[in-house]
PDB file of C-alpha atoms in Angstrom:
ATOM      1  CA  MET A  25      17.370  -7.993   3.582  1.00 52.00           C
ATOM      2  CA  GLY A  26      15.550  -9.170   6.572  1.00 66.00           C
ATOM      3  CA  PHE A  27      14.725  -7.094   9.925  1.00 69.00           C
ATOM      4  CA  ASP A  28      17.868  -8.821  11.491  1.00 63.00           C
ATOM      5  CA  ASP A  29      20.176  -6.698   8.898  1.00 61.00           C
ATOM      6  CA  MET A  30      18.630  -3.309  10.077  1.00 74.00           C
ATOM      7  CA  ASP A  31      18.938  -1.301  13.026  1.00 82.00           C
ATOM      8  CA  VAL A  32      15.696  -1.533  14.664  1.00 94.00           C
ATOM      9  CA  ASP A  33      14.783  -3.084  18.107  1.00 95.00           C
ATOM     10  CA  THR A  34      11.664  -1.499  19.109  1.00 98.00           C
ATOM     11  CA  ILE A  35       8.029  -2.023  18.327  1.00 98.00           C
ATOM     12  CA  TRP A  36       4.798  -0.845  19.897  1.00 98.00           C
ATOM     13  CA  MET A  37       2.163  -3.600  21.118  1.00 98.00           C
ATOM     14  CA  ASP A  38      -0.899  -2.841  22.974  1.00 98.00           C
ATOM     15  CA  GLY A  39      -0.072   0.583  24.203  1.00 98.00           C
ATOM     16  CA  GLU A  40       3.840  -0.307  25.494  1.00 98.00           C
ATOM     17  CA  PHE A  41       7.028  -0.372  23.473  1.00 98.00           C
ATOM     18  CA  VAL A  42       8.786  -3.399  23.609  1.00 98.00           C
ATOM     19  CA  ASP A  43      12.051  -5.461  22.347  1.00 97.00           C
ATOM     20  CA  TRP A  44      11.759  -6.547  18.943  1.00 96.00           C
ATOM     21  CA  ASP A  45      11.963 -10.008  19.883  1.00 95.00           C
ATOM     22  CA  ASP A  46       9.461  -9.535  22.561  1.00 97.00           C
ATOM     23  CA  ALA A  47       6.651  -8.538  20.369  1.00 97.00           C
ATOM     24  CA  GLN A  48       4.961 -11.884  20.425  1.00 97.00           C
ATOM     25  CA  ILE A  49       1.429 -13.736  19.661  1.00 98.00           C
ATOM     26  CA  HIS A  50      -0.391 -17.007  20.876  1.00 98.00           C
ATOM     27  CA  VAL A  51      -0.475 -19.304  18.403  1.00 98.00           C
ATOM     28  CA  LEU A  52      -3.704 -19.798  18.897  1.00 98.00           C
ATOM     29  CA  SER A  53      -4.959 -16.278  17.886  1.00 98.00           C
ATOM     30  CA  HIS A  54      -7.743 -15.741  16.104  1.00 98.00           C
ATOM     31  CA  GLY A  55      -6.062 -13.730  13.588  1.00 98.00           C
ATOM     32  CA  LEU A  56      -3.734 -16.673  12.576  1.00 98.00           C
ATOM     33  CA  HIS A  57      -6.377 -19.093  11.806  1.00 98.00           C
ATOM     34  CA  TYR A  58      -9.044 -17.165  10.301  1.00 98.00           C
ATOM     35  CA  GLY A  59      -7.187 -13.893   8.821  1.00 97.00           C
ATOM     36  CA  THR A  60      -9.216 -11.790  10.910  1.00 98.00           C
ATOM     37  CA  GLY A  61      -6.771  -8.576  10.815  1.00 98.00           C
ATOM     38  CA  ILE A  62      -6.210  -5.163   9.331  1.00 98.00           C
ATOM     39  CA  PHE A  63      -3.572  -3.645   8.296  1.00 98.00           C
ATOM     40  CA  GLU A  64      -1.668  -0.240   6.757  1.00 98.00           C
ATOM     41  CA  GLY A  65       1.367   0.495   4.815  1.00 97.00           C
ATOM     42  CA  VAL A  66       2.728   4.167   5.187  1.00 98.00           C
ATOM     43  CA  ARG A  67       5.828   5.867   4.230  1.00 97.00           C
ATOM     44  CA  CYS A  68       7.742   7.816   6.491  1.00 97.00           C
ATOM     45  CA  TYR A  69      10.232  10.467   4.028  1.00 96.00           C
ATOM     46  CA  ASP A  70      13.330  12.343   5.321  1.00 95.00           C
ATOM     47  CA  THR A  71      12.516  15.834   3.817  1.00 93.00           C
ATOM     48  CA  GLU A  72      14.477  19.245   3.518  1.00 86.00           C
ATOM     49  CA  GLU A  73      12.526  19.907   6.681  1.00 89.00           C
ATOM     50  CA  GLY A  74      13.267  16.214   8.697  1.00 93.00           C
ATOM     51  CA  PRO A  75      11.395  13.101   8.807  1.00 96.00           C
ATOM     52  CA  ALA A  76       7.270  13.348   7.758  1.00 97.00           C
ATOM     53  CA  ILE A  77       5.349  10.625   7.093  1.00 98.00           C
ATOM     54  CA  PHE A  78       3.013  10.803   4.353  1.00 98.00           C
ATOM     55  CA  ARG A  79      -0.909  11.043   4.755  1.00 98.00           C
ATOM     56  CA  TRP A  80      -0.888   9.496   8.036  1.00 98.00           C
ATOM     57  CA  ASP A  81      -4.390  10.991   8.504  1.00 98.00           C
ATOM     58  CA  GLU A  82      -5.859   9.206   5.532  1.00 98.00           C
ATOM     59  CA  HIS A  83      -3.939   6.100   6.431  1.00 98.00           C
ATOM     60  CA  LEU A  84      -5.748   6.439   9.642  1.00 98.00           C
ATOM     61  CA  ASP A  85      -9.251   6.910   8.370  1.00 98.00           C
ATOM     62  CA  ARG A  86      -8.743   3.828   6.379  1.00 98.00           C
ATOM     63  CA  PHE A  87      -7.160   1.639   9.121  1.00 98.00           C
ATOM     64  CA  TYR A  88     -10.469   2.445  11.258  1.00 98.00           C
ATOM     65  CA  ALA A  89     -12.834   2.091   8.389  1.00 98.00           C
ATOM     66  CA  SER A  90     -11.518  -1.448   7.532  1.00 98.00           C
ATOM     67  CA  GLY A  91     -12.526  -2.843  10.970  1.00 98.00           C
ATOM     68  CA  LYS A  92     -16.050  -1.992  10.822  1.00 97.00           C
ATOM     69  CA  PRO A  93     -16.966  -4.866   8.493  1.00 97.00           C
ATOM     70  CA  TYR A  94     -15.724  -7.288  10.885  1.00 97.00           C
ATOM     71  CA  ASP A  95     -17.099  -5.447  13.818  1.00 97.00           C
ATOM     72  CA  MET A  96     -13.301  -4.572  15.157  1.00 98.00           C
ATOM     73  CA  GLU A  97     -13.203  -2.004  17.774  1.00 97.00           C
ATOM     74  CA  ILE A  98      -9.647  -0.688  17.934  1.00 98.00           C
ATOM     75  CA  PRO A  99      -9.046   0.013  21.941  1.00 98.00           C
ATOM     76  CA  PHE A 100      -6.948   2.805  20.728  1.00 98.00           C
ATOM     77  CA  ASP A 101      -7.902   6.537  19.605  1.00 98.00           C
ATOM     78  CA  ARG A 102      -6.406   8.305  16.385  1.00 98.00           C
ATOM     79  CA  GLU A 103      -4.271  10.618  18.745  1.00 98.00           C
ATOM     80  CA  GLU A 104      -2.893   7.527  20.643  1.00 98.00           C
ATOM     81  CA  LEU A 105      -1.972   6.067  17.753  1.00 98.00           C
ATOM     82  CA  THR A 106      -0.307   9.071  16.249  1.00 98.00           C
ATOM     83  CA  GLU A 107       1.883   9.684  19.142  1.00 98.00           C
ATOM     84  CA  ALA A 108       3.058   5.951  19.526  1.00 98.00           C
ATOM     85  CA  THR A 109       4.502   5.969  15.785  1.00 98.00           C
ATOM     86  CA  LEU A 110       5.757   9.494  16.441  1.00 98.00           C
ATOM     87  CA  GLU A 111       7.704   8.211  19.456  1.00 98.00           C
ATOM     88  CA  LEU A 112       8.824   4.928  17.915  1.00 98.00           C
ATOM     89  CA  LEU A 113      10.568   6.863  14.836  1.00 97.00           C
ATOM     90  CA  ARG A 114      11.999   9.009  17.078  1.00 97.00           C
ATOM     91  CA  ARG A 115      13.412   6.061  19.451  1.00 96.00           C
ATOM     92  CA  GLN A 116      14.912   4.362  16.490  1.00 96.00           C
ATOM     93  CA  ASP A 117      16.260   7.712  14.702  1.00 95.00           C
ATOM     94  CA  LEU A 118      14.301   6.420  11.757  1.00 94.00           C
ATOM     95  CA  GLU A 119      13.966   9.091   8.972  1.00 91.00           C
ATOM     96  CA  SER A 120      12.972   7.433   5.784  1.00 94.00           C
ATOM     97  CA  CYS A 121      10.878   4.230   6.574  1.00 96.00           C
ATOM     98  CA  TYR A 122       8.126   2.224   6.236  1.00 97.00           C
ATOM     99  CA  ILE A 123       5.067   2.144   8.969  1.00 98.00           C
ATOM    100  CA  ARG A 124       3.217  -0.979   9.294  1.00 98.00           C
ATOM    101  CA  PRO A 125      -0.194  -0.452  11.840  1.00 98.00           C
ATOM    102  CA  ILE A 126      -2.334  -3.513  12.380  1.00 98.00           C
ATOM    103  CA  ALA A 127      -4.997  -4.880  14.189  1.00 98.00           C
ATOM    104  CA  PHE A 128      -6.301  -8.214  14.904  1.00 98.00           C
ATOM    105  CA  TYR A 129      -8.524 -10.657  16.523  1.00 98.00           C
ATOM    106  CA  GLY A 130      -6.148 -11.841  19.323  1.00 98.00           C
ATOM    107  CA  TYR A 131      -6.399 -15.385  21.721  1.00 98.00           C
ATOM    108  CA  ASP A 132      -9.520 -16.324  23.537  1.00 97.00           C
ATOM    109  CA  SER A 133     -11.581 -19.096  21.573  1.00 92.00           C
ATOM    110  CA  LEU A 134     -10.800 -20.730  18.675  1.00 92.00           C
ATOM    111  CA  GLY A 135     -14.825 -20.594  17.007  1.00 95.00           C
ATOM    112  CA  VAL A 136     -14.928 -18.965  13.686  1.00 97.00           C
ATOM    113  CA  SER A 137     -16.529 -15.932  15.623  1.00 97.00           C
ATOM    114  CA  PRO A 138     -14.192 -13.958  17.142  1.00 97.00           C
ATOM    115  CA  GLY A 139     -16.391 -13.565  20.262  1.00 93.00           C
ATOM    116  CA  ASP A 140     -14.405 -12.301  23.242  1.00 95.00           C
ATOM    117  CA  CYS A 141     -11.053 -12.419  21.496  1.00 98.00           C
ATOM    118  CA  PRO A 142      -9.148  -9.339  22.596  1.00 98.00           C
ATOM    119  CA  VAL A 143      -8.490  -6.588  19.450  1.00 98.00           C
ATOM    120  CA  GLN A 144      -4.372  -6.517  19.493  1.00 98.00           C
ATOM    121  CA  VAL A 145      -2.898  -3.404  17.841  1.00 98.00           C
ATOM    122  CA  VAL A 146       0.523  -3.319  16.851  1.00 98.00           C
ATOM    123  CA  ILE A 147       2.648  -0.931  15.134  1.00 98.00           C
ATOM    124  CA  ALA A 148       6.336  -1.583  13.604  1.00 98.00           C
ATOM    125  CA  ALA A 149       8.602   0.561  11.486  1.00 98.00           C
ATOM    126  CA  TRP A 150      11.943  -0.254   9.690  1.00 96.00           C
ATOM    127  CA  PRO A 151      13.447   1.358   6.650  1.00 94.00           C
ATOM    128  CA  TRP A 152      12.523  -0.147   3.465  1.00 88.00           C
ATOM    129  CA  GLY A 153      13.870   0.739  -0.035  1.00 81.00           C
ATOM    130  CA  THR A 154      11.801   0.479  -3.336  1.00 79.00           C
ATOM    131  CA  TYR A 155       9.402  -2.364  -3.049  1.00 79.00           C
ATOM    132  CA  LEU A 156       9.738  -3.820  -6.805  1.00 80.00           C
ATOM    133  CA  GLY A 157      13.717  -3.287  -7.066  1.00 76.00           C
ATOM    134  CA  GLU A 158      15.688  -0.182  -7.459  1.00 76.00           C
ATOM    135  CA  ASP A 159      16.032  -0.042 -11.223  1.00 86.00           C
ATOM    136  CA  ALA A 160      12.478  -0.446 -11.233  1.00 90.00           C
ATOM    137  CA  LEU A 161      11.276   3.321 -10.866  1.00 91.00           C
ATOM    138  CA  GLU A 162      13.558   4.443 -14.087  1.00 89.00           C
ATOM    139  CA  GLU A 163      13.320   1.411 -16.394  1.00 92.00           C
ATOM    140  CA  GLY A 164      10.299  -0.222 -15.322  1.00 95.00           C
ATOM    141  CA  ILE A 165       9.063  -3.967 -14.678  1.00 96.00           C
ATOM    142  CA  LYS A 166       7.576  -6.890 -16.801  1.00 97.00           C
ATOM    143  CA  VAL A 167       4.158  -7.974 -15.448  1.00 98.00           C
ATOM    144  CA  MET A 168       2.034 -10.521 -16.401  1.00 98.00           C
ATOM    145  CA  VAL A 169      -1.804 -11.241 -15.909  1.00 98.00           C
ATOM    146  CA  SER A 170      -2.364 -13.713 -13.260  1.00 98.00           C
ATOM    147  CA  SER A 171      -4.793 -16.534 -13.330  1.00 98.00           C
ATOM    148  CA  TRP A 172      -6.071 -15.881 -10.478  1.00 98.00           C
ATOM    149  CA  ARG A 173      -9.048 -13.504 -10.029  1.00 97.00           C
ATOM    150  CA  LYS A 174      -9.498 -10.485  -7.340  1.00 96.00           C
ATOM    151  CA  HIS A 175     -12.333 -11.585  -5.453  1.00 93.00           C
ATOM    152  CA  ALA A 176     -15.603  -9.504  -5.678  1.00 92.00           C
ATOM    153  CA  SER A 177     -16.796  -7.039  -2.939  1.00 89.00           C
ATOM    154  CA  SER A 178     -19.835  -8.950  -3.099  1.00 91.00           C
ATOM    155  CA  GLN A 179     -17.557 -11.633  -1.635  1.00 93.00           C
ATOM    156  CA  ILE A 180     -15.260  -9.791   0.665  1.00 92.00           C
ATOM    157  CA  PRO A 181     -15.403  -6.197   1.162  1.00 93.00           C
ATOM    158  CA  THR A 182     -12.505  -4.865  -1.212  1.00 92.00           C
ATOM    159  CA  ASN A 183     -12.401  -1.382   0.836  1.00 92.00           C
ATOM    160  CA  ALA A 184     -10.921  -2.833   3.644  1.00 96.00           C
ATOM    161  CA  LYS A 185      -6.940  -3.582   3.733  1.00 97.00           C
ATOM    162  CA  THR A 186      -7.349  -6.823   5.233  1.00 97.00           C
ATOM    163  CA  THR A 187      -4.922  -9.302   6.353  1.00 98.00           C
ATOM    164  CA  GLY A 188      -6.093 -12.649   5.069  1.00 97.00           C
ATOM    165  CA  LEU A 189      -7.281 -11.515   1.474  1.00 95.00           C
ATOM    166  CA  TYR A 190      -3.809 -11.186   1.078  1.00 96.00           C
ATOM    167  CA  VAL A 191      -3.373 -15.134   0.462  1.00 97.00           C
ATOM    168  CA  ASN A 192      -4.851 -13.444  -3.168  1.00 96.00           C
ATOM    169  CA  SER A 193      -2.029 -11.230  -3.553  1.00 97.00           C
ATOM    170  CA  LEU A 194       0.476 -14.147  -2.601  1.00 97.00           C
ATOM    171  CA  LEU A 195      -1.380 -16.393  -5.167  1.00 98.00           C
ATOM    172  CA  ALA A 196      -0.687 -13.632  -8.462  1.00 98.00           C
ATOM    173  CA  GLY A 197       2.526 -12.242  -7.575  1.00 98.00           C
ATOM    174  CA  GLU A 198       4.267 -15.680  -7.225  1.00 98.00           C
ATOM    175  CA  GLU A 199       3.145 -16.999 -10.066  1.00 98.00           C
ATOM    176  CA  ALA A 200       4.049 -13.633 -12.164  1.00 98.00           C
ATOM    177  CA  ARG A 201       7.340 -14.618 -10.287  1.00 98.00           C
ATOM    178  CA  ARG A 202       7.590 -18.132 -11.303  1.00 98.00           C
ATOM    179  CA  HIS A 203       7.248 -17.420 -14.755  1.00 98.00           C
ATOM    180  CA  GLY A 204      10.263 -14.665 -14.540  1.00 97.00           C
ATOM    181  CA  TYR A 205       8.077 -11.436 -14.041  1.00 97.00           C
ATOM    182  CA  ARG A 206       8.559  -9.308 -11.350  1.00 96.00           C
ATOM    183  CA  GLU A 207       4.883  -8.489 -10.788  1.00 97.00           C
ATOM    184  CA  ALA A 208       1.317  -9.294 -11.683  1.00 98.00           C
ATOM    185  CA  ILE A 209      -2.038  -7.927 -12.635  1.00 98.00           C
ATOM    186  CA  VAL A 210      -5.150  -9.444 -11.547  1.00 98.00           C
ATOM    187  CA  LEU A 211      -8.446  -9.158 -13.329  1.00 98.00           C
ATOM    188  CA  ASN A 212     -11.904  -8.966 -11.291  1.00 97.00           C
ATOM    189  CA  LYS A 213     -14.547 -11.353 -11.732  1.00 95.00           C
ATOM    190  CA  GLU A 214     -16.150  -9.588 -14.646  1.00 96.00           C
ATOM    191  CA  GLY A 215     -12.358 -10.012 -16.854  1.00 97.00           C
ATOM    192  CA  ASN A 216     -11.801  -6.255 -16.112  1.00 98.00           C
ATOM    193  CA  VAL A 217      -8.496  -5.006 -14.673  1.00 98.00           C
ATOM    194  CA  ALA A 218      -8.780  -4.616 -11.096  1.00 98.00           C
ATOM    195  CA  GLU A 219      -5.123  -3.964  -9.884  1.00 98.00           C
ATOM    196  CA  GLY A 220      -1.636  -5.099  -8.822  1.00 98.00           C
ATOM    197  CA  PRO A 221      -1.467  -7.668  -5.299  1.00 97.00           C
ATOM    198  CA  GLY A 222      -0.189  -4.899  -3.790  1.00 96.00           C
ATOM    199  CA  GLU A 223      -0.603  -1.623  -5.918  1.00 97.00           C
ATOM    200  CA  ASN A 224      -3.411   0.173  -8.121  1.00 98.00           C
ATOM    201  CA  ILE A 225      -2.777   0.403 -11.775  1.00 98.00           C
ATOM    202  CA  PHE A 226      -3.096   3.529 -14.265  1.00 98.00           C
ATOM    203  CA  LEU A 227      -3.294   3.699 -17.869  1.00 98.00           C
ATOM    204  CA  VAL A 228      -2.141   6.377 -20.268  1.00 98.00           C
ATOM    205  CA  ARG A 229      -4.152   6.391 -23.901  1.00 98.00           C
ATOM    206  CA  ASP A 230      -3.454   9.778 -26.150  1.00 97.00           C
ATOM    207  CA  GLY A 231      -2.649  11.931 -23.293  1.00 96.00           C
ATOM    208  CA  THR A 232      -6.018  10.890 -20.943  1.00 98.00           C
ATOM    209  CA  ILE A 233      -4.753   8.734 -17.675  1.00 98.00           C
ATOM    210  CA  TYR A 234      -7.202   6.128 -16.918  1.00 98.00           C
ATOM    211  CA  THR A 235      -7.367   4.271 -13.680  1.00 98.00           C
ATOM    212  CA  PRO A 236      -9.822   1.454 -12.702  1.00 98.00           C
ATOM    213  CA  GLY A 237     -12.961   2.748 -10.624  1.00 97.00           C
ATOM    214  CA  LEU A 238     -13.647   1.377  -7.044  1.00 96.00           C
ATOM    215  CA  SER A 239     -16.783  -0.682  -8.654  1.00 95.00           C
ATOM    216  CA  GLN A 240     -14.034  -2.715 -10.156  1.00 96.00           C
ATOM    217  CA  SER A 241     -12.989  -4.551  -7.017  1.00 95.00           C
ATOM    218  CA  ILE A 242      -9.423  -2.274  -5.677  1.00 96.00           C
ATOM    219  CA  LEU A 243      -8.819  -0.899  -2.921  1.00 96.00           C
ATOM    220  CA  ASP A 244      -8.948   2.378  -2.399  1.00 96.00           C
ATOM    221  CA  GLY A 245      -5.418   3.320  -2.967  1.00 97.00           C
ATOM    222  CA  ILE A 246      -4.033   6.491  -1.296  1.00 98.00           C
ATOM    223  CA  THR A 247      -1.331   6.923  -3.818  1.00 98.00           C
ATOM    224  CA  ARG A 248      -3.445   6.032  -6.421  1.00 98.00           C
ATOM    225  CA  ASP A 249      -5.620   9.191  -5.083  1.00 98.00           C
ATOM    226  CA  THR A 250      -2.089  11.369  -4.463  1.00 98.00           C
ATOM    227  CA  VAL A 251      -1.740  10.683  -8.303  1.00 98.00           C
ATOM    228  CA  ILE A 252      -5.155  11.527  -9.624  1.00 98.00           C
ATOM    229  CA  GLU A 253      -4.612  14.678  -8.004  1.00 98.00           C
ATOM    230  CA  LEU A 254      -1.315  15.318  -9.216  1.00 98.00           C
ATOM    231  CA  ALA A 255      -2.163  14.506 -12.574  1.00 98.00           C
ATOM    232  CA  ARG A 256      -5.233  16.880 -12.520  1.00 98.00           C
ATOM    233  CA  GLU A 257      -2.941  20.093 -11.469  1.00 98.00           C
ATOM    234  CA  ARG A 258      -0.869  19.477 -14.236  1.00 97.00           C
ATOM    235  CA  GLY A 259      -3.734  19.543 -16.507  1.00 98.00           C
ATOM    236  CA  TYR A 260      -4.387  16.155 -17.465  1.00 98.00           C
ATOM    237  CA  GLU A 261      -7.645  14.413 -17.488  1.00 98.00           C
ATOM    238  CA  VAL A 262      -7.845  11.476 -15.275  1.00 98.00           C
ATOM    239  CA  ASP A 263     -10.817   9.157 -15.544  1.00 98.00           C
ATOM    240  CA  ASP A 264     -10.863   7.419 -12.411  1.00 98.00           C
ATOM    241  CA  THR A 265     -14.009   5.112 -12.603  1.00 98.00           C
ATOM    242  CA  ALA A 266     -12.879   3.810 -15.713  1.00 98.00           C
ATOM    243  CA  VAL A 267     -13.739  -0.126 -16.888  1.00 98.00           C
ATOM    244  CA  ILE A 268     -10.441  -1.480 -18.554  1.00 98.00           C
ATOM    245  CA  SER A 269     -10.125  -4.718 -20.525  1.00 98.00           C
ATOM    246  CA  ARG A 270      -7.441  -7.040 -20.521  1.00 97.00           C
ATOM    247  CA  GLY A 271      -6.881  -6.096 -24.097  1.00 96.00           C
ATOM    248  CA  GLU A 272      -6.259  -2.379 -23.384  1.00 97.00           C
ATOM    249  CA  LEU A 273      -3.500  -2.959 -21.705  1.00 98.00           C
ATOM    250  CA  HIS A 274      -1.491  -4.382 -24.600  1.00 96.00           C
ATOM    251  CA  THR A 275      -2.362  -0.872 -26.219  1.00 96.00           C
ATOM    252  CA  ALA A 276      -1.851   1.258 -23.919  1.00 98.00           C
ATOM    253  CA  ASP A 277       0.750   4.080 -24.369  1.00 98.00           C
ATOM    254  CA  GLU A 278       2.101   3.497 -21.029  1.00 98.00           C
ATOM    255  CA  LEU A 279       1.198   1.994 -17.687  1.00 98.00           C
ATOM    256  CA  PHE A 280       2.205   2.393 -13.765  1.00 98.00           C
ATOM    257  CA  PHE A 281       1.658   1.127 -10.388  1.00 98.00           C
ATOM    258  CA  THR A 282       1.311   2.953  -7.711  1.00 98.00           C
ATOM    259  CA  GLY A 283       1.137   2.220  -3.883  1.00 96.00           C
ATOM    260  CA  SER A 284       2.764   3.388  -0.596  1.00 94.00           C
ATOM    261  CA  ALA A 285       5.273   0.602  -1.307  1.00 91.00           C
ATOM    262  CA  ALA A 286       5.545   0.715  -4.980  1.00 93.00           C
ATOM    263  CA  GLU A 287       5.086   4.536  -4.736  1.00 95.00           C
ATOM    264  CA  VAL A 288       5.392   4.906  -8.673  1.00 97.00           C
ATOM    265  CA  THR A 289       6.659   2.044 -10.772  1.00 97.00           C
ATOM    266  CA  PRO A 290       6.198   1.979 -14.628  1.00 97.00           C
ATOM    267  CA  ILE A 291       5.482  -1.173 -16.494  1.00 98.00           C
ATOM    268  CA  ARG A 292       7.289  -1.613 -19.787  1.00 97.00           C
ATOM    269  CA  GLN A 293       5.715  -5.071 -20.584  1.00 97.00           C
ATOM    270  CA  VAL A 294       2.811  -7.047 -20.002  1.00 98.00           C
ATOM    271  CA  ASP A 295       3.288 -10.674 -20.673  1.00 97.00           C
ATOM    272  CA  ASN A 296       4.913 -10.875 -23.824  1.00 94.00           C
ATOM    273  CA  VAL A 297       4.106  -7.465 -24.771  1.00 97.00           C
ATOM    274  CA  GLU A 298       6.429  -4.377 -24.829  1.00 97.00           C
ATOM    275  CA  ILE A 299       4.336  -1.462 -23.758  1.00 97.00           C
ATOM    276  CA  GLY A 300       4.665   2.077 -25.535  1.00 93.00           C
ATOM    277  CA  GLY A 301       8.170   2.294 -25.911  1.00 90.00           C
ATOM    278  CA  GLY A 302       9.350  -0.055 -23.844  1.00 92.00           C
ATOM    279  CA  SER A 303      10.545   2.196 -21.233  1.00 92.00           C
ATOM    280  CA  ARG A 304       9.504   4.615 -18.972  1.00 95.00           C
ATOM    281  CA  GLY A 305       6.663   6.776 -20.671  1.00 96.00           C
ATOM    282  CA  PRO A 306       7.011  10.557 -20.493  1.00 97.00           C
ATOM    283  CA  VAL A 307       3.371  11.236 -18.614  1.00 98.00           C
ATOM    284  CA  THR A 308       4.815   8.491 -15.753  1.00 98.00           C
ATOM    285  CA  GLU A 309       8.023  10.005 -15.590  1.00 97.00           C
ATOM    286  CA  GLU A 310       6.264  13.749 -15.046  1.00 98.00           C
ATOM    287  CA  LEU A 311       4.017  12.278 -12.599  1.00 98.00           C
ATOM    288  CA  GLN A 312       6.651  10.390 -10.620  1.00 97.00           C
ATOM    289  CA  SER A 313       8.634  13.410 -10.612  1.00 97.00           C
ATOM    290  CA  ALA A 314       6.084  15.452  -9.362  1.00 97.00           C
ATOM    291  CA  PHE A 315       5.203  12.549  -6.538  1.00 97.00           C
ATOM    292  CA  PHE A 316       8.702  12.613  -5.232  1.00 95.00           C
ATOM    293  CA  ASP A 317       9.103  16.533  -5.146  1.00 96.00           C
ATOM    294  CA  LEU A 318       5.998  16.527  -3.332  1.00 96.00           C
ATOM    295  CA  VAL A 319       7.419  13.518  -0.882  1.00 95.00           C
ATOM    296  CA  GLU A 320      10.378  14.812  -0.216  1.00 92.00           C
ATOM    297  CA  ARG A 321       9.648  18.457   0.131  1.00 92.00           C
ATOM    298  CA  ARG A 322      10.426  19.857  -2.743  1.00 91.00           C
ATOM    299  CA  THR A 323       7.683  21.742  -3.120  1.00 90.00           C
ATOM    300  CA  ASP A 324       5.378  23.757  -0.623  1.00 90.00           C
ATOM    301  CA  ASP A 325       2.274  21.731  -2.046  1.00 93.00           C
ATOM    302  CA  HIS A 326      -0.090  19.998   0.021  1.00 96.00           C
ATOM    303  CA  GLU A 327       1.425  20.679   3.299  1.00 95.00           C
ATOM    304  CA  GLU A 328      -1.963  19.033   4.971  1.00 96.00           C
ATOM    305  CA  TRP A 329      -0.801  15.717   3.794  1.00 97.00           C
ATOM    306  CA  PHE A 330       2.326  15.437   6.160  1.00 97.00           C
ATOM    307  CA  THR A 331       2.673  14.919   9.508  1.00 97.00           C
ATOM    308  CA  TYR A 332       6.317  15.811  11.065  1.00 96.00           C
ATOM    309  CA  VAL A 333       8.175  13.348  13.466  1.00 93.00           C
TER     310      VAL A 333
END
């Protein structure tokens, strides 16, 4: 579904609310040519207590931190971005939706150094359903290990959510889809499991949960952190600094992806190998249920994670 099919007509741009079609930038913007932008993907859920943005503060923390390696000073403070986002959702009567804050170097000069290019900041929001397909949450998805490797943190900072770096994700994901898979898994330069193109990955074996550590060239995912906490609260042992070899994927009892877009998505096949019983496993199902119970406010847990519209 394209944006033209959705009832959204406003974007917040550099301190002002503008019509969707008028939110434009110059074709010589630095960020367009060199990928010098940072962004977040955030979900707002229509809860029993009204629309609520999930873990907005943590997304803002990462947003500002992502700018640091690029000497990118975001010209709005947290309170301004928060109020702009809440007002944007109210103006468009959005309840369950996806929120995309982005900051990038704009138009001034076209040297590789951004020089005096202004930092532009935009926030958009729109309805967006299940990222990997409505059937994915229950049935699980088929994925392939990509031939493209994840860049190392010694090459480009992997803890910053940078626009240009997603060409790596695009290459891996499109390769998988060309081969008939829903999504990819990328290995790091050492050949160990890193993550998905836009998701973190978890492995379950003998009742213990493993997920690659931050040293494995992964993004420090906010949904990843959420699921780790939910699992530990339910008595699971979680190794969140794991080094996972490619071969361990095939012998796992369960695998699943996490992400703000993907939420908690089971993996039922890797390459041509069925995982576990070839369907959503019991640990995945328990954590998935716990996650959706939490974000839709069917429990009173972690009230501090919600910003109400």
